């Protein structure tokens, strides 16, 4: 490659020729450089008043010559393996003198270079000391940085340092450490980032993101709340912050970066290119949790529909990255986070085939809606009151349903787990309320703030079943400090569905673990009934409140029927 890279504007032909002649130089394999090469670089940098960089491979060949600093130097588009370095090192001259800069060290770390060296060339082009740094293995004891800076040496000792031996030892150590960590690693290790743009509940959103990641099966090794009034167009948080996150991932052996904000396809690709990590956003994380927990056929179809709708606009430019997706089919043990769901063959469909698949899924779900409609009509014929249990995810809805129906064993017992979105399909069980008689209790999918629109559309038919209830039982986690916010999030979804005005009873669950002051304020503001579904405390009082609400609804319906009869009699 007989050309000079970088900004060469203002250089004379003779200077360009001198720079081009550097390609003919050779360095002894396994050495940082030679005194002759270092002297030439210092003279050229002094003459043109700019930094000059050469990239040298392990065989001593110069791959590129750049009129630029280490960070802007042209590097081959070769991706180093996880346990290997890049296979080349950078030697450059500082015309203004000085040791290795922050940009030099960032280039060393981000590109996994074998080494980076800087020649002090401020003394009228006479080469001064040479500064060299190389990476350290992750988790090295006694090292505060990602690199080790060697003591400066005079130019005539530049070829004394055995870089080849150092690189071999370093790669062996990195590989050994990786094997040891892999044997201990049961889950993907994730870094979590929530961007705070001034929201009052930013910290709570970060805590919720942690719970979502853990529910998906990730091990959260680092989380950070980053304040930014204005988001960066390409990377949200800026190149400097991405460098910090890359360093954290290197030391903590993390391979997954999760953002609390929804990322566009271009943003995700740019962040992946800058960090070398797998990048997903909150929406993709929630979709993955739904795919992980979907059990029934209808739930799986709804999840697949939502995932394909999410993926469709992101097909452009995705290319080979689609091959990441593995056919987990909802199995808890299949695939990594962000990869479960429809399966590789489906996610590699072109746009036309995806549209065909979407049409097929929508027709299948229409059939499920018809079956639910028949069940609803059957309940109406039996004149049995229906109570729909709604609430934020992990508020204890399923546990409360089991308590109402005295279900202790399968098959009547509903799955109740301390995790987000443990229930994805509506489950109905018959219970009994004194003074009312038999009552159908229906457990619904848990709500969450900013529920992804693709999921809202996919589960709309399921959520619309709430409208067939006589009374809503809104379950609130009273032990949570953000109970008010979660109540408002659920109410917004109910309002979008047109169910906010339905008769509602509020149950303040987990009252036994709530702080007394928080519980007292919640009772006052929400007019709720404190209960503990797990310990079966407060259930009789809650049933009395439900009985009053159902009785009032039945009286209104009776009055409406009598009024309709009177109107009909008048016309007759």
Coordinates of C-alpha atoms in Angstrom, one line a residue:
X1 CA 0.0 0.0 0.0
X2 CA 2.3 2.7 -1.3
X3 CA 0.4 5.8 -0.1
X4 CA 0.3 8.1 2.8
X5 CA -2.9 8.2 4.9
X6 CA -4.5 11.0 6.9
X7 CA -4.5 14.7 6.4
X8 CA -1.7 15.5 3.9
X9 CA -2.9 18.9 2.9
X10 CA -0.1 21.5 2.8
X11 CA 2.7 18.9 2.4
X12 CA 5.3 19.3 -0.3
X13 CA 5.9 16.5 -2.8
X14 CA 9.3 15.8 -1.3
X15 CA 7.8 15.4 2.1
X16 CA 5.2 13.0 0.7
X17 CA 7.9 11.1 -1.0
X18 CA 9.8 10.8 2.3
X19 CA 6.7 9.6 4.1
X20 CA 6.1 7.1 1.3
X21 CA 9.6 5.7 1.6
X22 CA 8.8 4.5 5.1
X23 CA 6.9 1.6 3.5
X24 CA 10.3 0.2 2.5
X25 CA 11.6 0.1 6.0
X26 CA 11.7 -3.1 8.0
X27 CA 11.9 -3.8 11.7
X28 CA 13.3 -6.9 13.4
X29 CA 10.3 -9.2 14.2
X30 CA 9.2 -8.9 17.8
X31 CA 10.7 -5.4 18.3
X32 CA 9.0 -2.1 18.9
X33 CA 11.1 -0.4 16.2
X34 CA 14.7 0.4 15.2
X35 CA 16.8 3.5 16.0
X36 CA 16.9 4.4 12.3
X37 CA 13.1 4.3 11.9
X38 CA 12.6 6.2 15.1
X39 CA 15.1 8.9 14.0
X40 CA 13.4 9.2 10.6
X41 CA 9.9 9.6 12.2
X42 CA 11.2 12.3 14.6
X43 CA 12.7 14.3 11.8
X44 CA 9.6 14.0 9.6
X45 CA 7.3 14.9 12.4
X46 CA 9.4 18.0 13.3
X47 CA 9.6 19.1 9.6
X48 CA 5.8 18.9 8.9
X49 CA 4.8 19.9 12.4
X50 CA 2.4 17.0 12.7
X51 CA 2.4 13.6 14.3
X52 CA 3.5 10.7 12.0
X53 CA 2.4 7.1 12.8
X54 CA 3.4 3.8 11.4
X55 CA 1.6 0.5 11.9
X56 CA 4.0 -2.5 12.2
X57 CA 2.9 -6.2 12.1
X58 CA 4.6 -9.0 14.0
X59 CA 6.9 -9.8 11.0
X60 CA 8.3 -6.3 11.1
X61 CA 6.5 -5.0 8.0
X62 CA 5.0 -1.5 7.9
X63 CA 1.4 -1.8 7.1
X64 CA 0.4 1.9 7.0
X65 CA 1.8 5.4 7.3
X66 CA -0.5 8.1 8.7
X67 CA -0.1 11.8 9.2
X68 CA -2.2 11.6 12.4
X69 CA -2.1 10.8 16.0
X70 CA -2.5 7.3 17.4
X71 CA -6.3 7.6 17.7
X72 CA -6.8 8.8 14.1
X73 CA -4.2 6.5 12.5
X74 CA -5.5 4.2 9.8
X75 CA -5.8 0.6 11.1
X76 CA -6.7 -2.5 9.0
X77 CA -10.3 -3.7 9.4
X78 CA -9.3 -6.9 11.2
X79 CA -11.3 -7.9 14.3
X80 CA -9.1 -9.5 17.0
X81 CA -10.2 -12.7 18.5
X82 CA -11.6 -12.7 22.1
X83 CA -8.3 -14.2 23.5
X84 CA -5.9 -12.6 21.0
X85 CA -4.5 -9.1 20.4
X86 CA -4.7 -7.3 17.0
X87 CA -1.3 -8.6 15.7
X88 CA 0.3 -5.2 15.1
X89 CA 1.7 -2.3 17.1
X90 CA 1.8 1.5 16.5
X91 CA 5.0 3.6 16.6
X92 CA 4.6 7.4 16.2
X93 CA 6.4 10.7 16.9
X94 CA 5.2 13.6 19.0
X95 CA 6.5 16.9 17.4
X96 CA 5.6 18.8 20.5
X97 CA 7.2 16.2 22.8
X98 CA 5.7 14.5 25.9
X99 CA 4.9 11.0 26.9
X100 CA 1.9 8.8 25.8
X101 CA -1.3 10.8 25.6
X102 CA -4.8 9.7 26.6
X103 CA -5.7 9.3 23.0
X104 CA -2.6 7.0 22.5
X105 CA -3.7 4.8 25.4
X106 CA -7.4 4.7 24.2
X107 CA -6.3 3.6 20.8
X108 CA -4.2 0.8 22.4
X109 CA -7.1 -0.5 24.5
X110 CA -10.0 -0.1 22.0
X111 CA -8.1 -1.7 19.1
X112 CA -6.4 -4.3 21.3
X113 CA -3.0 -3.4 19.8
X114 CA 0.1 -5.3 20.7
X115 CA 1.7 -2.1 21.9
X116 CA 1.8 1.7 21.3
X117 CA 5.0 3.7 21.4
X118 CA 5.6 7.5 21.2
X119 CA 8.9 9.2 20.3
X120 CA 9.6 12.6 22.0
X121 CA 10.6 14.7 18.9
X122 CA 10.5 18.3 20.3
X123 CA 14.2 18.9 20.3
X124 CA 14.6 20.2 16.7
X125 CA 13.8 16.8 15.3
X126 CA 16.3 15.0 17.4
X127 CA 14.6 11.9 18.9
X128 CA 14.3 12.0 22.7
X129 CA 13.1 9.2 25.0
X130 CA 10.7 6.5 23.7
X131 CA 7.5 5.7 25.7
X132 CA 5.8 2.3 25.3
X133 CA 2.7 0.8 26.8
X134 CA 0.9 -2.6 26.4
X135 CA -2.3 -4.1 27.6
X136 CA -2.7 -6.0 30.9
X137 CA -4.9 -9.1 31.3
X138 CA -8.4 -8.4 32.8
X139 CA -8.4 -8.7 36.5
X140 CA -4.7 -8.2 36.9
X141 CA -3.9 -7.6 40.6
X142 CA -2.2 -4.3 41.3
X143 CA -3.1 -2.7 38.0
X144 CA -5.5 0.2 38.1
X145 CA -5.6 0.8 34.4
X146 CA -6.2 -1.4 31.3
X147 CA -2.5 -1.0 30.3
X148 CA 1.0 -1.0 31.7
X149 CA 3.3 1.9 30.8
X150 CA 7.0 0.9 30.6
X151 CA 9.8 3.3 31.8
X152 CA 11.0 5.5 28.9
X153 CA 14.2 4.5 27.1
X154 CA 16.7 6.4 24.9
X155 CA 16.4 5.8 21.2
X156 CA 19.4 3.5 20.9
X157 CA 17.6 1.1 23.3
X158 CA 14.3 1.0 21.4
X159 CA 15.0 -2.5 20.0
X160 CA 16.0 -4.0 23.4
X161 CA 12.5 -4.6 24.5
X162 CA 11.3 -8.1 23.4
X163 CA 7.7 -7.2 22.3
X164 CA 7.2 -10.7 20.8
X165 CA 7.8 -12.5 24.0
X166 CA 5.6 -10.0 25.9
X167 CA 2.7 -10.5 23.4
X168 CA 2.9 -14.3 23.6
X169 CA 2.9 -14.2 27.4
X170 CA 0.0 -11.7 27.4
X171 CA -2.2 -13.7 25.0
X172 CA -1.5 -16.9 27.0
X173 CA -2.6 -15.1 30.2
X174 CA -5.7 -13.7 28.5
X175 CA -6.7 -17.1 27.2
X176 CA -6.0 -18.8 30.5
X177 CA -8.1 -16.2 32.4
X178 CA -10.9 -16.6 29.8
X179 CA -11.1 -20.3 30.2
X180 CA -11.2 -19.9 34.0
X181 CA -14.0 -17.3 33.8
X182 CA -16.0 -19.3 31.3
X183 CA -16.0 -22.4 33.5
X184 CA -17.4 -20.3 36.3
X185 CA -19.9 -18.3 34.2
X186 CA -23.5 -19.6 34.3
X187 CA -25.1 -16.5 32.7
X188 CA -24.4 -13.8 30.3
X189 CA -22.7 -10.9 32.2
X190 CA -24.3 -7.6 31.5
X191 CA -23.6 -3.9 31.8
X192 CA -26.8 -1.8 32.3
X193 CA -27.1 1.9 31.2
X194 CA -30.1 4.1 31.9
X195 CA -29.9 7.7 30.5
X196 CA -31.4 10.3 32.8
X197 CA -32.9 13.3 30.9
X198 CA -34.3 14.8 34.0
X199 CA -37.0 12.3 34.9
X200 CA -38.0 12.1 38.5
X201 CA -38.1 8.3 38.5
X202 CA -34.8 7.7 36.6
X203 CA -33.2 5.7 39.5
X204 CA -36.4 3.6 39.7
X205 CA -36.2 2.9 36.0
X206 CA -32.6 1.7 36.4
X207 CA -33.6 -0.6 39.2
X208 CA -36.5 -2.0 37.1
X209 CA -34.0 -2.5 34.2
X210 CA -31.9 -4.6 36.6
X211 CA -34.9 -6.8 37.5
X212 CA -35.7 -7.2 33.8
X213 CA -32.2 -8.3 33.0
X214 CA -32.2 -10.8 35.9
X215 CA -35.5 -12.2 34.8
X216 CA -34.1 -12.7 31.3
X217 CA -31.2 -14.7 32.9
X218 CA -28.4 -12.2 32.9
X219 CA -25.9 -11.6 35.7
X220 CA -25.8 -7.8 36.2
X221 CA -22.1 -6.9 36.9
X222 CA -22.4 -3.1 36.5
X223 CA -25.1 -0.5 36.3
X224 CA -24.9 3.2 35.7
X225 CA -27.3 6.1 35.5
X226 CA -25.9 8.7 33.0
X227 CA -27.3 12.2 33.1
X228 CA -27.7 13.8 29.6
X229 CA -30.0 16.6 28.8
X230 CA -29.5 16.0 25.1
X231 CA -28.9 12.6 23.7
X232 CA -26.1 12.0 21.1
X233 CA -27.6 11.2 17.8
X234 CA -25.5 8.1 17.0
X235 CA -24.5 6.7 20.4
X236 CA -26.8 8.3 22.9
X237 CA -24.0 8.8 25.5
X238 CA -21.0 9.8 23.4
X239 CA -17.8 8.2 22.4
X240 CA -16.0 8.9 25.7
X241 CA -18.6 7.2 27.8
X242 CA -18.6 4.2 25.4
X243 CA -14.8 3.9 26.0
X244 CA -15.5 3.8 29.7
X245 CA -18.1 1.1 29.3
X246 CA -15.8 -0.9 27.1
X247 CA -13.1 -0.8 29.8
X248 CA -15.7 -1.9 32.4
X249 CA -16.7 -4.8 30.2
X250 CA -13.0 -5.8 29.7
X251 CA -12.3 -5.9 33.4
X252 CA -15.7 -7.4 34.5
X253 CA -15.7 -10.0 31.7
X254 CA -19.1 -8.7 30.4
X255 CA -20.3 -9.4 26.9
X256 CA -23.7 -7.7 26.9
X257 CA -24.6 -4.0 27.0
X258 CA -28.3 -3.2 27.8
X259 CA -29.8 0.3 27.4
X260 CA -32.9 1.5 29.1
X261 CA -33.9 3.6 26.1
X262 CA -35.1 2.2 22.8
X263 CA -32.3 2.1 20.2
X264 CA -32.7 2.5 16.5
X265 CA -31.1 0.0 14.3
X266 CA -28.3 2.4 13.3
X267 CA -27.6 3.4 16.9
X268 CA -27.3 -0.3 18.0
X269 CA -24.9 -1.0 15.1
X270 CA -22.8 2.1 15.9
X271 CA -22.6 1.2 19.7
X272 CA -21.7 -2.4 18.8
X273 CA -18.9 -1.3 16.5
X274 CA -17.5 1.1 19.2
X275 CA -17.6 -1.4 22.1
X276 CA -17.4 -4.8 20.5
X277 CA -20.3 -5.9 22.8
X278 CA -23.7 -7.3 22.0
X279 CA -26.1 -4.4 22.4
X280 CA -29.9 -4.7 23.1
X281 CA -32.4 -2.2 24.4
X282 CA -35.2 -2.4 26.9
X283 CA -37.8 -3.3 24.3
X284 CA -35.8 -6.2 23.0
X285 CA -35.2 -7.3 26.6
X286 CA -38.9 -7.3 27.4
X287 CA -39.7 -9.2 24.2
X288 CA -37.0 -11.8 25.1
X289 CA -38.6 -12.3 28.6
X290 CA -42.0 -12.8 27.0
X291 CA -40.4 -15.4 24.6
X292 CA -38.7 -17.1 27.6
X293 CA -41.9 -17.4 29.6
X294 CA -44.5 -18.0 26.9
X295 CA -46.1 -21.4 27.6
X296 CA -49.4 -21.8 25.7
X297 CA -49.7 -21.8 22.0
X298 CA -51.5 -18.5 21.8
X299 CA -48.9 -16.8 24.0
X300 CA -46.1 -18.0 21.8
X301 CA -47.9 -16.8 18.7
X302 CA -48.4 -13.4 20.3
X303 CA -44.8 -13.1 21.3
X304 CA -43.6 -14.2 17.8
X305 CA -45.9 -11.6 16.3
X306 CA -44.5 -8.8 18.5
X307 CA -40.9 -9.9 17.8
X308 CA -41.4 -9.9 14.0
X309 CA -43.0 -6.5 14.1
X310 CA -40.1 -5.2 16.2
X311 CA -37.6 -6.8 13.8
X312 CA -39.2 -5.8 10.5
X313 CA -38.0 -2.1 10.4
X314 CA -34.6 -3.2 11.6
X315 CA -33.9 -5.6 8.7
X316 CA -32.2 -2.9 6.6
X317 CA -28.5 -3.3 7.1
X318 CA -28.8 -6.0 9.7
X319 CA -27.1 -8.5 7.3
X320 CA -25.2 -11.3 8.9
X321 CA -26.2 -10.2 12.4
X322 CA -29.5 -11.9 12.0
X323 CA -27.7 -15.2 12.3
X324 CA -27.4 -14.5 16.0
X325 CA -31.0 -15.5 16.6
X326 CA -31.5 -19.0 17.8
X327 CA -34.7 -21.0 17.8
X328 CA -35.5 -21.0 21.5
X329 CA -39.2 -21.3 21.0
X330 CA -39.8 -20.0 24.6
X331 CA -37.7 -22.6 26.3
X332 CA -36.0 -21.4 29.4
X333 CA -32.7 -23.0 28.6
X334 CA -32.5 -22.2 24.9
X335 CA -30.4 -19.3 23.5
X336 CA -28.8 -16.2 24.9
X337 CA -30.6 -13.1 25.9
X338 CA -32.1 -11.2 23.0
X339 CA -32.0 -14.3 20.8
X340 CA -35.0 -16.4 21.9
X341 CA -38.2 -16.5 20.0
X342 CA -39.2 -17.3 16.5
X343 CA -35.9 -18.9 15.6
X344 CA -33.1 -18.3 13.1
X345 CA -34.9 -19.3 9.9
X346 CA -37.8 -17.0 10.6
X347 CA -35.6 -14.0 11.5
X348 CA -33.7 -14.5 8.2
X349 CA -36.9 -14.2 6.2
X350 CA -37.0 -11.3 3.7
X351 CA -39.6 -8.6 4.1
X352 CA -42.1 -10.3 1.9
X353 CA -42.0 -13.6 3.8
X354 CA -42.2 -11.7 7.1
X355 CA -45.3 -10.0 5.9
X356 CA -46.7 -13.4 5.0
X357 CA -45.8 -14.8 8.4
X358 CA -47.4 -11.7 10.1
X359 CA -50.7 -12.3 8.2
X360 CA -50.7 -16.0 9.2
X361 CA -50.1 -15.2 12.9
X362 CA -52.8 -12.5 12.9
X363 CA -55.3 -15.0 11.5
X364 CA -54.3 -17.6 14.1
X365 CA -54.8 -15.1 16.9
X366 CA -58.2 -14.1 15.5
X367 CA -59.3 -17.8 16.0
X368 CA -58.1 -17.5 19.6
X369 CA -60.2 -14.4 20.0
X370 CA -63.3 -16.2 18.8
X371 CA -62.7 -19.0 21.3
X372 CA -62.4 -16.5 24.1
X373 CA -65.6 -14.9 22.9
X374 CA -67.4 -18.2 23.2
X375 CA -66.1 -18.7 26.7
X376 CA -67.3 -15.2 27.7
X377 CA -70.8 -15.9 26.3
X378 CA -70.9 -19.1 28.3
X379 CA -70.1 -17.2 31.5
X380 CA -72.8 -14.6 30.7
X381 CA -75.4 -17.4 30.2
X382 CA -74.5 -18.7 33.6
X383 CA -74.7 -15.2 35.0
X384 CA -71.5 -15.6 37.0
X385 CA -69.8 -12.3 38.0
X386 CA -66.2 -11.8 36.7
X387 CA -63.4 -10.1 38.5
X388 CA -60.3 -9.2 36.4
X389 CA -57.1 -8.9 38.4
X390 CA -54.9 -6.2 36.9
X391 CA -51.7 -4.5 38.1
X392 CA -48.0 -3.9 37.5
X393 CA -45.9 -6.9 36.8
X394 CA -44.7 -8.8 39.9
X395 CA -47.3 -7.1 42.1
X396 CA -48.6 -10.5 43.4
X397 CA -51.6 -10.9 41.1
X398 CA -51.2 -14.7 40.7
X399 CA -50.5 -15.2 44.4
X400 CA -53.7 -13.4 45.2
X401 CA -55.7 -15.5 42.7
X402 CA -54.4 -18.7 44.4
X403 CA -55.4 -17.2 47.7
X404 CA -59.0 -16.4 46.5
X405 CA -59.5 -19.9 45.0
X406 CA -57.7 -21.8 47.8
X407 CA -55.5 -23.4 45.1
X408 CA -52.6 -25.2 46.7
X409 CA -51.8 -27.9 44.2
X410 CA -51.8 -28.3 40.4
X411 CA -53.7 -28.1 38.2
X412 CA -55.8 -25.4 39.9
X413 CA -52.8 -23.6 41.3
X414 CA -51.5 -20.7 39.0
X415 CA -47.8 -20.2 38.6
X416 CA -46.7 -17.4 41.1
X417 CA -43.0 -16.5 40.9
X418 CA -41.1 -13.5 42.2
X419 CA -40.1 -12.4 38.8
X420 CA -41.3 -10.0 36.1
X421 CA -43.9 -11.3 33.6
X422 CA -44.2 -14.8 35.1
X423 CA -47.8 -14.8 33.8
X424 CA -48.3 -14.1 30.1
X425 CA -51.8 -15.5 29.3
X426 CA -55.1 -14.8 31.1
X427 CA -56.0 -17.6 33.6
X428 CA -59.5 -18.0 35.0
X429 CA -60.4 -19.8 38.2
X430 CA -63.8 -20.0 40.0
X431 CA -63.9 -18.8 43.6
X432 CA -66.6 -18.0 46.1
X433 CA -67.5 -14.7 47.8
X434 CA -69.9 -14.6 50.7
X435 CA -73.2 -12.9 49.7
X436 CA -72.5 -13.2 46.0
X437 CA -71.8 -16.8 45.4
X438 CA -69.6 -18.2 42.6
X439 CA -67.2 -15.7 41.0
X440 CA -64.8 -16.0 38.1
X441 CA -61.4 -14.5 38.9
X442 CA -59.2 -13.8 35.8
X443 CA -55.5 -13.2 36.2
X444 CA -54.1 -11.0 33.4
X445 CA -50.6 -10.3 32.0
X446 CA -48.6 -7.9 34.1
X447 CA -48.4 -4.3 33.0
X448 CA -45.2 -2.2 32.9
X449 CA -44.4 1.4 32.2
X450 CA -43.7 2.3 28.6
X451 CA -45.0 -1.2 27.5
X452 CA -43.5 -1.7 24.0
X453 CA -46.1 -0.8 21.4
X454 CA -45.5 -4.1 19.5
X455 CA -46.4 -6.0 22.7
X456 CA -49.4 -3.9 23.3
X457 CA -50.8 -4.6 19.9
X458 CA -50.0 -8.3 20.1
X459 CA -51.7 -8.7 23.5
X460 CA -54.6 -6.3 22.8
X461 CA -57.1 -9.1 22.3
X462 CA -56.0 -10.6 25.6
X463 CA -56.2 -7.3 27.4
X464 CA -59.6 -6.5 25.9
X465 CA -61.0 -9.4 27.9
X466 CA -60.6 -7.1 30.9
X467 CA -63.6 -5.1 29.5
X468 CA -65.9 -8.1 30.0
X469 CA -65.4 -8.1 33.7
X470 CA -67.9 -6.7 36.2
X471 CA -65.2 -5.4 38.5
X472 CA -61.5 -4.7 38.3
X473 CA -59.2 -5.7 41.1
X474 CA -56.1 -3.5 40.8
X475 CA -53.2 -5.0 42.7
X476 CA -50.5 -2.6 43.9
X477 CA -47.1 -3.6 45.4
X478 CA -47.4 -1.5 48.6
X479 CA -43.8 -2.4 49.6
X480 CA -42.4 -0.6 46.5
X481 CA -41.3 3.0 46.9
X482 CA -42.6 3.7 43.4
X483 CA -46.1 2.4 44.1
X484 CA -47.7 5.7 42.9
X485 CA -45.8 5.7 39.6
X486 CA -46.7 2.1 39.0
X487 CA -50.4 2.8 39.7
X488 CA -50.3 5.6 37.2
X489 CA -48.6 3.4 34.6
X490 CA -51.3 0.8 34.8
X491 CA -54.1 3.4 34.8
X492 CA -52.6 4.9 31.6
X493 CA -52.8 1.5 29.9
X494 CA -56.4 1.0 31.1
X495 CA -57.3 4.4 29.9
X496 CA -55.9 3.6 26.4
X497 CA -58.0 0.5 26.4
X498 CA -61.1 2.4 27.6
X499 CA -61.4 0.6 30.9
X500 CA -60.4 3.3 33.4
X501 CA -64.0 4.1 34.4
X502 CA -64.9 0.5 35.3
X503 CA -65.7 -0.2 39.0
X504 CA -62.3 -0.9 40.6
X505 CA -61.1 -2.1 44.0
X506 CA -57.5 -1.5 44.9
X507 CA -55.6 -4.1 46.9
X508 CA -52.3 -3.0 48.5
X509 CA -50.4 -6.3 48.4
X510 CA -47.3 -7.1 50.3
X511 CA -48.5 -4.9 53.2
X512 CA -46.6 -7.2 55.7
X513 CA -43.3 -6.0 54.2
X514 CA -44.2 -2.4 53.6
X515 CA -42.9 0.4 55.7
X516 CA -45.7 1.6 58.0
X517 CA -45.5 5.3 56.8
X518 CA -45.5 4.2 53.1
X519 CA -48.4 1.9 53.7
X520 CA -50.4 4.6 55.6
X521 CA -49.9 7.1 52.7
X522 CA -50.9 4.5 50.1
X523 CA -54.1 3.6 52.0
X524 CA -55.0 7.3 52.2
X525 CA -54.1 8.2 48.6
X526 CA -55.4 5.1 46.8
X527 CA -58.2 4.2 49.1
X528 CA -56.9 0.6 49.0
X529 CA -57.2 -2.4 51.2
X530 CA -53.9 -3.7 52.8
X531 CA -53.4 -7.4 52.2
X532 CA -50.7 -10.0 52.1
X533 CA -51.6 -12.6 49.5
X534 CA -48.6 -14.8 50.5
X535 CA -49.6 -14.9 54.1
X536 CA -53.4 -14.8 53.5
X537 CA -53.8 -11.6 55.6
X538 CA -56.6 -9.1 54.8
X539 CA -58.3 -11.4 52.3
X540 CA -61.7 -11.4 54.1
X541 CA -61.9 -7.6 54.1
X542 CA -60.9 -7.5 50.4
X543 CA -63.6 -10.0 49.6
X544 CA -66.2 -7.8 51.4
X545 CA -65.1 -4.8 49.3
X546 CA -65.4 -6.9 46.1
X547 CA -68.8 -8.1 47.2
X548 CA -70.0 -4.5 47.7
X549 CA -68.6 -3.5 44.2
X550 CA -70.2 -6.5 42.5
X551 CA -73.5 -6.0 44.3
X552 CA -73.6 -2.3 43.2
X553 CA -72.9 -3.4 39.6
X554 CA -75.6 -6.0 39.7
X555 CA -78.1 -3.4 41.1
X556 CA -77.2 -1.0 38.3
X557 CA -77.7 -3.7 35.7
X558 CA -81.0 -4.7 37.2
X559 CA -82.2 -1.1 37.2
X560 CA -81.1 -0.8 33.5
X561 CA -83.1 -3.9 32.6
X562 CA -86.2 -2.6 34.4
X563 CA -85.9 0.7 32.7
X564 CA -85.5 -1.0 29.3
X565 CA -88.7 -3.1 30.1
X566 CA -90.6 0.1 30.9
X567 CA -89.5 1.8 27.7
X568 CA -90.5 -1.3 25.7
X569 CA -93.9 -1.5 27.4
X570 CA -94.6 2.2 26.5
X571 CA -93.9 1.5 22.8
X572 CA -96.1 -1.6 22.9

